[in-house]
Amino acid sequence: MDGPDCYGWVISSGREKADPLMQALFDYASYMPHGYCLYWQPWLVILYAGSDLLIFLAYSAIPIALLMFLRRRPDLRYRKLVALFAAFIMLCGITHLISILTLWVPIYPLHGLVKLFTGIVSAITAVVLFSLIPRLVAIPSPSQLEEANAQLRAEVAAHERTLAQLQEAQRDLEAKVRKRTGELTETNRRLTVVTREAVHRGRNLLTVVDSLARQTARSAPEIDTFLERFSGRIHALSNATAAVMDDPSSAYATLDSVVRRQLQPITETYGERVVIVGPAVEINNEAAQQLALATHELATNAVKYGALATLGGTVRLAWEISGEPAADATLHFVWQESDSSVHAAREEASTSGGFGTTLLTRAVPAMLHGTAQRNHEAGGLHYELTIPLARIVAEIPGAEGKDRLGLDLTDNIWENFASPFGPLSLPSVG
C-alpha cells in the first residue's frame, strides 16, 4: 500500500474513534490550503507569509515590552488593564502566525478557535477600558502635571526662603542671646565686685567707727564732750560715704563734693570767709572717709579756736596735683587760716597731744600713705597733707584677699594710735 492510501486509512481510523469536537478541530484534510487560493504564486505567497510573520514578530515584541514596563514600575496603577492589552496583542500575533501555516496546512478550525479567544480577550479589554475611562480621564495631563510641578517648585522656593529667614532669625536670636548673656555675665561680675566692695566698706567703716569711739572716749573728759566729738566725727564719715554714693554706678566721688558736703554748715554760716578751690579729682571711698575726717577736725577747730572764732578770720582750703599723673603724681591738700593768732595759743593747748591732732598728723596720713605738716604761722594755722595720687584713686579691690588685707591694715593703723592711758572706758556722768 502506498503513502496516500496509508494516510487515508489512519485518518479514517481516527475519525471513527475521536470525539466529534476533536474531529471538527483537526479534520483539516477535507480543506484546501490557502496557497491554492493564491495559485501558489511565489511572490504572492512570500508577500502573505512575510507580512504575517512581520506582524507576528511585532505583536510578540509589544507584550514583552509591556511586561518589562510593568516589572520596572511596580507602583503603576491599572496593571490588569495593561496585562489585558498584552494578552490581546499576543493573541493577535498568534492568529497571524497561524495564518502563515494555513498557506500550506489548512488548519482553519484551530485558526478560528484562536481568533475566538482573541475576540473574547479583546471584548473584555474593551469593557474594562470603557469602565476605566472616567478614572483615566481624571489622570492629569502633561501640561497639568507641568503646571502642578511649577506650583510645587514655587512652594519649595517659598519654603526655602522661609527656612532661610528662619535660619537668619535664629542666628540673630542666638547673637542677641550671646550678647545678652555677655551683658548679664558682666553685670553679675560688677555686682560681685560691688558686693565685695560693700562688704569691704562696711567692715572697714565699722573698724574706723570702733577706733574713733575708743580714741574719742580716751581723750574726752566727760560724756557730753565725748558725744559731741564722736557725733561730729561720725557725721563726717556719713557725709563722705554719702558723697561717694551720690552716683550709684561709680565707686568714686570728687574731692570737691566731699569737702563741700563736709563744710556745708560753715560755708552757709560764714559765707565768703570760707574759700574752697582745687581741680577736679576723683577719689575712692577710703580717701573720701579720711579726708572728710581731716576736714571735719580742721573745721571744728577753726570754729571753736581758730580763724572762724574771730570776726574777720578766713579759711582757705585748696588742693593741687604736682608731678606726672602716670608716674609719681602727688596731691597737696592745704588748709590755711588767717587772723587766728588771738586763739592760737588756746587752740594749741586744747589740741596738743589730743586725738584731733593725732588724727590730722598721724592717722589720716598713715591711712593714705602720705605725710602731714601742721604749724601755726604768723597769719594763722597752716595744715598741709601730701598724698600719693595713686593711693586715693586706686581701683576697687577685686578679691577677698585684698579686702582682708585692707581691713587688717585699717584696723592695725587705728589700733596703733590708741592712747597709752589704758583700755576703752567712757567717762562717767557727773
Coordinates of C-alpha atoms in Angstrom, one line a residue:
M1 CA 0.0 0.0 0.0
D2 CA 1.5 3.4 -1.0
G3 CA 1.7 6.6 1.2
P4 CA -1.6 8.4 0.4
D5 CA -3.7 5.2 1.0
C6 CA -2.0 4.6 4.3
Y7 CA -2.6 8.2 5.3
G8 CA -6.2 7.9 4.4
W9 CA -6.5 4.8 6.5
V10 CA -5.1 6.4 9.5
I11 CA -7.4 9.3 9.1
S12 CA -10.4 7.1 8.7
S13 CA -9.4 5.2 11.7
G14 CA -9.1 8.4 13.7
R15 CA -12.5 9.6 12.6
E16 CA -14.1 6.6 13.9
K17 CA -12.5 6.7 17.3
A18 CA -12.1 10.5 18.0
D19 CA -14.5 12.8 19.7
P20 CA -16.8 14.7 17.3
L21 CA -15.4 18.1 18.6
M22 CA -11.9 17.0 18.1
Q23 CA -12.8 15.6 14.7
A24 CA -14.1 19.1 13.9
L25 CA -10.9 20.8 15.1
F26 CA -8.4 18.5 13.5
D27 CA -10.3 17.4 10.4
Y28 CA -8.4 19.6 8.1
A29 CA -7.8 17.0 5.4
S30 CA -11.1 18.0 3.8
Y31 CA -9.9 21.6 3.4
M32 CA -7.7 23.1 0.9
P33 CA -4.6 25.1 1.9
H34 CA -4.8 28.8 1.5
G35 CA -1.9 28.7 -1.0
Y36 CA -4.3 27.3 -3.6
C37 CA -6.3 30.5 -3.4
L38 CA -3.1 32.3 -4.3
Y39 CA -2.4 29.8 -7.2
W40 CA 0.8 29.2 -5.5
Q41 CA 2.2 32.3 -7.0
P42 CA 5.7 32.6 -5.3
W43 CA 5.7 36.3 -4.9
L44 CA 2.1 36.4 -3.6
V45 CA 2.9 33.5 -1.1
I46 CA 6.0 35.3 0.0
L47 CA 4.1 38.6 0.4
Y48 CA 1.4 37.0 2.6
A49 CA 3.8 34.9 4.6
G50 CA 6.3 37.7 5.1
S51 CA 3.7 40.3 6.2
D52 CA 2.1 37.9 8.6
L53 CA 5.5 37.0 10.0
L54 CA 6.4 40.6 10.5
I55 CA 3.1 41.3 12.2
F56 CA 3.6 38.3 14.4
L57 CA 7.1 39.4 15.5
A58 CA 5.9 43.0 16.2
Y59 CA 2.8 41.7 18.1
S60 CA 5.1 39.4 20.1
A61 CA 7.5 42.2 21.0
I62 CA 4.8 44.6 22.2
P63 CA 3.6 42.4 25.0
I64 CA 7.1 41.7 26.0
A65 CA 7.8 45.4 26.2
L66 CA 4.6 45.9 28.2
L67 CA 5.5 43.2 30.7
M68 CA 9.0 44.7 31.1
F69 CA 7.4 48.0 31.8
L70 CA 5.1 46.5 34.4
R71 CA 8.0 44.8 36.1
R72 CA 10.0 48.0 36.3
R73 CA 7.0 50.1 37.5
P74 CA 5.5 48.1 40.4
D75 CA 3.8 51.3 41.6
L76 CA 1.8 51.7 38.4
R77 CA -2.0 51.6 38.7
Y78 CA -4.3 49.7 36.4
R79 CA -1.8 46.9 35.9
K80 CA -4.6 44.4 34.9
L81 CA -5.6 46.7 32.0
V82 CA -2.0 46.6 30.7
A83 CA -1.9 42.8 31.1
L84 CA -5.2 42.5 29.1
F85 CA -3.7 44.7 26.3
A86 CA -0.6 42.4 26.3
A87 CA -2.7 39.3 26.1
F88 CA -4.9 40.8 23.3
I89 CA -1.9 41.8 21.3
M90 CA -0.2 38.5 21.8
L91 CA -3.3 36.6 20.6
C92 CA -3.5 38.8 17.5
G93 CA 0.1 37.9 16.8
I94 CA -0.7 34.2 17.2
T95 CA -3.5 34.5 14.7
H96 CA -1.1 35.9 12.1
L97 CA 1.3 33.1 12.8
I98 CA -1.4 30.5 12.2
S99 CA -2.3 32.4 9.0
I100 CA 1.2 31.6 7.7
L101 CA 0.6 27.9 8.5
T102 CA -2.7 27.9 6.6
L103 CA -0.9 28.7 3.4
W104 CA 0.4 25.1 3.4
V105 CA -1.7 23.4 6.1
P106 CA -5.5 24.0 6.2
I107 CA -5.9 24.2 10.0
Y108 CA -8.8 26.6 9.7
P109 CA -10.7 25.2 12.8
L110 CA -7.7 25.9 15.1
H111 CA -7.3 29.3 13.4
G112 CA -10.9 30.1 14.1
L113 CA -10.6 29.0 17.7
V114 CA -7.6 31.3 18.3
K115 CA -9.5 34.1 16.7
L116 CA -12.4 33.4 19.1
F117 CA -10.1 33.6 22.1
T118 CA -8.6 36.8 20.6
G119 CA -12.1 38.3 20.2
I120 CA -13.1 37.3 23.8
V121 CA -10.0 38.9 25.2
S122 CA -10.5 42.0 23.0
A123 CA -14.1 42.4 24.2
I124 CA -13.0 42.1 27.9
T125 CA -10.3 44.6 27.3
A126 CA -12.8 47.0 25.6
V127 CA -15.3 46.6 28.5
V128 CA -12.6 47.2 31.1
L129 CA -11.2 50.2 29.1
F130 CA -14.7 51.8 28.9
S131 CA -15.3 51.3 32.6
L132 CA -11.9 53.0 33.4
I133 CA -12.5 55.9 31.1
P134 CA -13.7 58.3 34.0
R135 CA -10.6 57.3 36.0
L136 CA -8.3 57.6 33.1
V137 CA -9.7 61.0 32.2
A138 CA -9.1 62.1 35.7
I139 CA -5.4 61.4 35.3
P140 CA -3.6 64.8 34.9
S141 CA -2.4 65.7 31.5
P142 CA 1.3 66.5 30.9
S143 CA 0.5 70.2 30.9
Q144 CA -1.4 69.9 34.1
L145 CA 1.5 67.9 35.6
E146 CA 3.9 70.5 34.5
E147 CA 1.7 73.3 36.0
A148 CA 1.5 71.3 39.2
N149 CA 5.3 70.8 39.2
A150 CA 5.7 74.5 38.6
Q151 CA 3.5 75.2 41.6
L152 CA 5.4 72.7 43.7
R153 CA 8.7 74.3 42.7
A154 CA 7.3 77.7 43.6
E155 CA 6.1 76.4 47.0
V156 CA 9.5 74.7 47.5
A157 CA 11.3 78.0 46.7
A158 CA 8.9 79.8 49.1
H159 CA 9.6 77.2 51.8
E160 CA 13.4 77.6 51.2
R161 CA 13.1 81.4 51.5
T162 CA 11.1 80.9 54.7
L163 CA 13.7 78.5 56.0
A164 CA 16.5 80.9 55.2
Q165 CA 14.6 83.7 57.0
L166 CA 14.1 81.4 60.0
Q167 CA 17.7 80.5 60.0
E168 CA 18.7 84.2 59.8
A169 CA 16.2 84.9 62.6
Q170 CA 17.8 82.1 64.6
R171 CA 21.3 83.4 64.0
D172 CA 20.1 86.9 65.1
L173 CA 18.4 85.5 68.1
E174 CA 21.5 83.5 69.0
A175 CA 23.6 86.6 68.6
K176 CA 21.3 88.6 70.8
V177 CA 21.3 85.8 73.4
R178 CA 25.1 85.7 73.3
K179 CA 25.2 89.5 73.6
R180 CA 22.6 89.5 76.4
T181 CA 24.4 86.6 78.1
G182 CA 27.7 88.6 77.9
E183 CA 25.9 91.6 79.4
L184 CA 24.4 89.5 82.2
T185 CA 27.8 88.0 82.9
E186 CA 29.4 91.4 83.0
T187 CA 26.6 92.7 85.2
N188 CA 27.0 89.7 87.6
R189 CA 30.7 90.4 87.6
R190 CA 30.1 94.0 88.5
L191 CA 27.5 93.0 91.1
T192 CA 30.1 90.7 92.6
V193 CA 32.7 93.4 92.7
V194 CA 30.1 95.9 94.2
T195 CA 29.1 93.3 96.8
R196 CA 32.6 92.7 97.8
E197 CA 33.2 96.5 97.9
A198 CA 30.1 97.0 100.0
V199 CA 31.3 94.3 102.4
H200 CA 34.8 95.9 102.4
R201 CA 33.4 99.4 103.0
G202 CA 31.1 98.2 105.8
R203 CA 33.7 96.2 107.7
N204 CA 36.3 99.0 107.1
L205 CA 33.8 101.7 108.3
L206 CA 33.0 99.6 111.4
T207 CA 36.7 99.3 112.2
V208 CA 37.1 103.1 111.8
V209 CA 34.0 103.8 113.9
D210 CA 35.2 101.4 116.6
S211 CA 38.6 103.1 116.7
L212 CA 37.1 106.6 116.7
A213 CA 34.8 105.6 119.6
R214 CA 37.7 104.3 121.6
Q215 CA 40.1 107.1 120.8
T216 CA 37.5 109.8 121.4
A217 CA 36.4 108.2 124.7
R218 CA 40.0 108.1 125.9
S219 CA 40.6 111.8 125.3
A220 CA 37.2 113.1 126.4
P221 CA 36.9 114.4 130.0
E222 CA 33.2 113.9 130.2
I223 CA 30.3 112.2 128.4
D224 CA 28.9 115.3 126.8
T225 CA 32.3 116.1 125.3
F226 CA 32.6 112.5 124.1
L227 CA 29.2 112.6 122.5
E228 CA 29.8 115.9 120.8
R229 CA 33.2 114.9 119.3
F230 CA 32.1 111.4 118.4
S231 CA 28.9 112.5 116.8
G232 CA 30.8 115.1 114.7
R233 CA 33.3 112.6 113.5
I234 CA 30.6 110.0 112.7
H235 CA 28.7 112.7 110.8
A236 CA 31.9 113.4 108.8
L237 CA 32.2 109.7 107.9
S238 CA 28.5 109.7 106.9
N239 CA 28.9 112.8 104.7
A240 CA 32.0 111.2 103.0
T241 CA 30.0 107.9 102.3
A242 CA 27.0 109.9 101.0
A243 CA 29.3 111.8 98.6
V244 CA 30.6 108.5 97.2
M245 CA 27.1 107.1 96.9
D246 CA 25.7 110.1 95.0
D247 CA 26.5 108.2 91.8
P248 CA 25.3 104.6 92.2
S249 CA 27.2 103.5 89.1
S250 CA 30.6 104.7 90.4
A251 CA 32.7 103.8 93.4
Y252 CA 34.3 107.3 93.4
A253 CA 33.5 110.8 94.5
T254 CA 35.1 114.1 93.6
L255 CA 37.2 115.7 96.2
D256 CA 35.3 118.9 95.8
S257 CA 32.0 117.3 96.6
V258 CA 33.4 115.6 99.7
V259 CA 34.9 118.7 101.2
R260 CA 31.9 120.9 100.2
R261 CA 29.5 118.5 101.8
Q262 CA 31.6 118.4 104.9
L263 CA 32.0 122.2 105.1
Q264 CA 28.4 123.0 104.1
P265 CA 27.3 124.2 107.6
I266 CA 30.2 126.6 108.0
T267 CA 30.0 127.8 104.3
E268 CA 26.4 128.6 104.8
T269 CA 27.2 130.3 108.1
Y270 CA 30.3 132.2 107.2
G271 CA 29.8 132.7 103.5
E272 CA 32.8 134.3 101.7
R273 CA 35.0 133.8 104.7
V274 CA 35.4 130.2 103.6
V275 CA 37.1 129.6 100.2
I276 CA 37.3 126.2 98.6
V277 CA 39.4 125.8 95.4
G278 CA 41.1 123.0 93.6
P279 CA 41.0 120.9 90.4
A280 CA 38.6 118.1 89.7
V281 CA 39.9 114.9 91.3
E282 CA 38.1 111.6 91.7
I283 CA 38.9 109.8 94.9
N284 CA 37.9 106.4 96.2
N285 CA 35.8 105.6 99.3
E286 CA 38.8 105.2 101.7
A287 CA 40.3 108.6 100.7
A288 CA 36.9 110.2 101.0
Q289 CA 36.5 109.0 104.5
Q290 CA 39.9 110.0 105.7
L291 CA 39.8 113.5 104.0
A292 CA 36.3 114.0 105.4
L293 CA 37.6 113.2 108.9
A294 CA 40.6 115.6 108.5
T295 CA 38.3 118.4 107.1
H296 CA 35.9 117.9 110.0
E297 CA 38.7 118.2 112.6
L298 CA 40.1 121.3 110.9
A299 CA 36.7 122.9 110.6
T300 CA 35.7 122.2 114.2
N301 CA 38.9 123.6 115.5
A302 CA 38.6 126.7 113.2
V303 CA 35.1 127.4 114.6
K304 CA 36.0 126.8 118.2
Y305 CA 39.5 128.2 118.4
G306 CA 40.7 129.3 115.0
A307 CA 40.0 131.9 112.3
L308 CA 36.3 131.5 112.3
A309 CA 36.1 132.2 116.1
T310 CA 37.2 135.8 115.2
L311 CA 35.2 138.4 113.4
G312 CA 37.5 138.8 110.4
G313 CA 39.2 135.4 110.2
T314 CA 39.1 133.5 107.0
V315 CA 39.7 129.9 105.9
R316 CA 41.1 128.8 102.6
L317 CA 41.0 125.1 101.6
A318 CA 42.9 124.3 98.4
W319 CA 44.5 121.3 96.7
E320 CA 46.7 120.8 93.7
I321 CA 48.4 118.0 91.9
S322 CA 52.2 118.0 91.2
G323 CA 54.2 115.6 89.1
E324 CA 53.3 113.4 86.2
P325 CA 49.9 111.8 86.6
A326 CA 51.1 108.5 85.2
A327 CA 54.2 108.3 87.5
D328 CA 54.7 109.9 90.9
A329 CA 51.9 112.4 90.9
T330 CA 51.1 113.9 94.4
L331 CA 48.1 115.6 95.8
H332 CA 48.8 118.6 98.1
F333 CA 45.8 119.2 100.4
V334 CA 46.3 122.6 102.2
W335 CA 44.2 124.2 105.0
Q336 CA 45.2 127.8 105.6
E337 CA 43.6 130.0 108.3
S338 CA 44.2 133.8 108.8
D339 CA 43.6 136.2 111.7
S340 CA 43.5 133.4 114.2
S341 CA 46.5 134.4 116.3
V342 CA 44.3 135.6 119.1
H343 CA 43.1 132.0 119.7
A344 CA 46.2 130.2 118.5
A345 CA 47.6 129.6 122.0
R346 CA 44.2 128.3 123.2
E347 CA 43.9 126.0 120.2
E348 CA 47.4 124.7 120.6
A349 CA 46.7 124.0 124.3
S350 CA 43.4 122.3 123.6
T351 CA 44.6 120.1 120.8
S352 CA 48.2 119.3 121.7
G353 CA 48.5 115.6 122.3
G354 CA 44.7 115.1 121.7
F355 CA 43.1 112.7 119.4
G356 CA 42.3 115.5 116.9
T357 CA 46.0 116.2 116.5
T358 CA 46.8 112.5 116.3
L359 CA 44.1 112.1 113.6
L360 CA 45.4 115.0 111.5
T361 CA 49.1 114.4 111.8
R362 CA 49.4 110.6 112.1
A363 CA 46.2 108.6 111.4
V364 CA 45.0 110.2 108.2
P365 CA 48.5 110.4 106.6
A366 CA 49.1 106.8 107.6
M367 CA 45.9 105.6 106.1
L368 CA 46.6 107.4 102.8
H369 CA 50.3 106.6 102.8
G370 CA 51.2 110.3 102.9
T371 CA 52.7 112.9 105.2
A372 CA 51.2 115.9 107.1
Q373 CA 52.6 119.1 108.4
R374 CA 50.7 121.3 111.0
N375 CA 52.0 124.5 112.4
H376 CA 50.9 128.0 113.5
E377 CA 52.3 130.7 111.3
A378 CA 52.0 134.4 111.9
G379 CA 48.8 134.6 110.0
G380 CA 47.2 131.5 111.4
L381 CA 47.1 127.7 111.3
H382 CA 48.7 126.0 108.3
Y383 CA 48.0 122.4 107.6
E384 CA 49.3 120.5 104.6
L385 CA 48.6 116.9 103.7
T386 CA 50.7 115.3 100.9
I387 CA 49.3 112.1 99.4
P388 CA 50.4 109.9 96.5
L389 CA 47.7 110.3 93.9
A390 CA 47.7 106.6 93.1
R391 CA 46.6 105.9 96.7
I392 CA 43.4 107.9 96.5
V393 CA 42.3 106.9 93.0
A394 CA 43.1 103.2 93.4
E395 CA 40.9 100.5 91.8
I396 CA 38.2 98.8 93.8
P397 CA 39.6 95.7 95.5
G398 CA 38.5 92.7 93.4
A399 CA 39.5 89.8 95.5
E400 CA 38.7 88.7 99.1
G401 CA 42.3 88.6 100.0
K402 CA 42.7 92.2 99.0
D403 CA 39.7 93.2 101.1
R404 CA 41.0 91.3 104.1
L405 CA 44.4 93.0 103.7
G406 CA 42.8 96.4 103.6
L407 CA 40.7 95.8 106.6
D408 CA 43.6 94.4 108.6
L409 CA 45.7 97.4 107.7
T410 CA 43.0 99.9 108.6
D411 CA 42.4 98.2 112.0
N412 CA 46.1 98.0 112.7
I413 CA 46.7 101.6 111.9
W414 CA 43.8 102.8 114.1
E415 CA 44.8 100.4 116.9
N416 CA 48.4 101.8 116.8
F417 CA 47.0 105.2 117.7
A418 CA 45.5 104.0 121.0
S419 CA 46.1 106.2 123.9
P420 CA 48.6 105.0 126.5
F421 CA 46.1 105.8 129.3
G422 CA 44.6 102.3 129.3
P423 CA 41.6 100.4 127.8
L424 CA 38.4 102.0 126.5
S425 CA 36.2 103.4 129.2
L426 CA 33.6 106.1 128.8
P427 CA 33.7 108.9 131.3
S428 CA 31.0 108.8 134.0
V429 CA 28.3 111.4 134.1
G430 CA 28.6 114.0 136.8

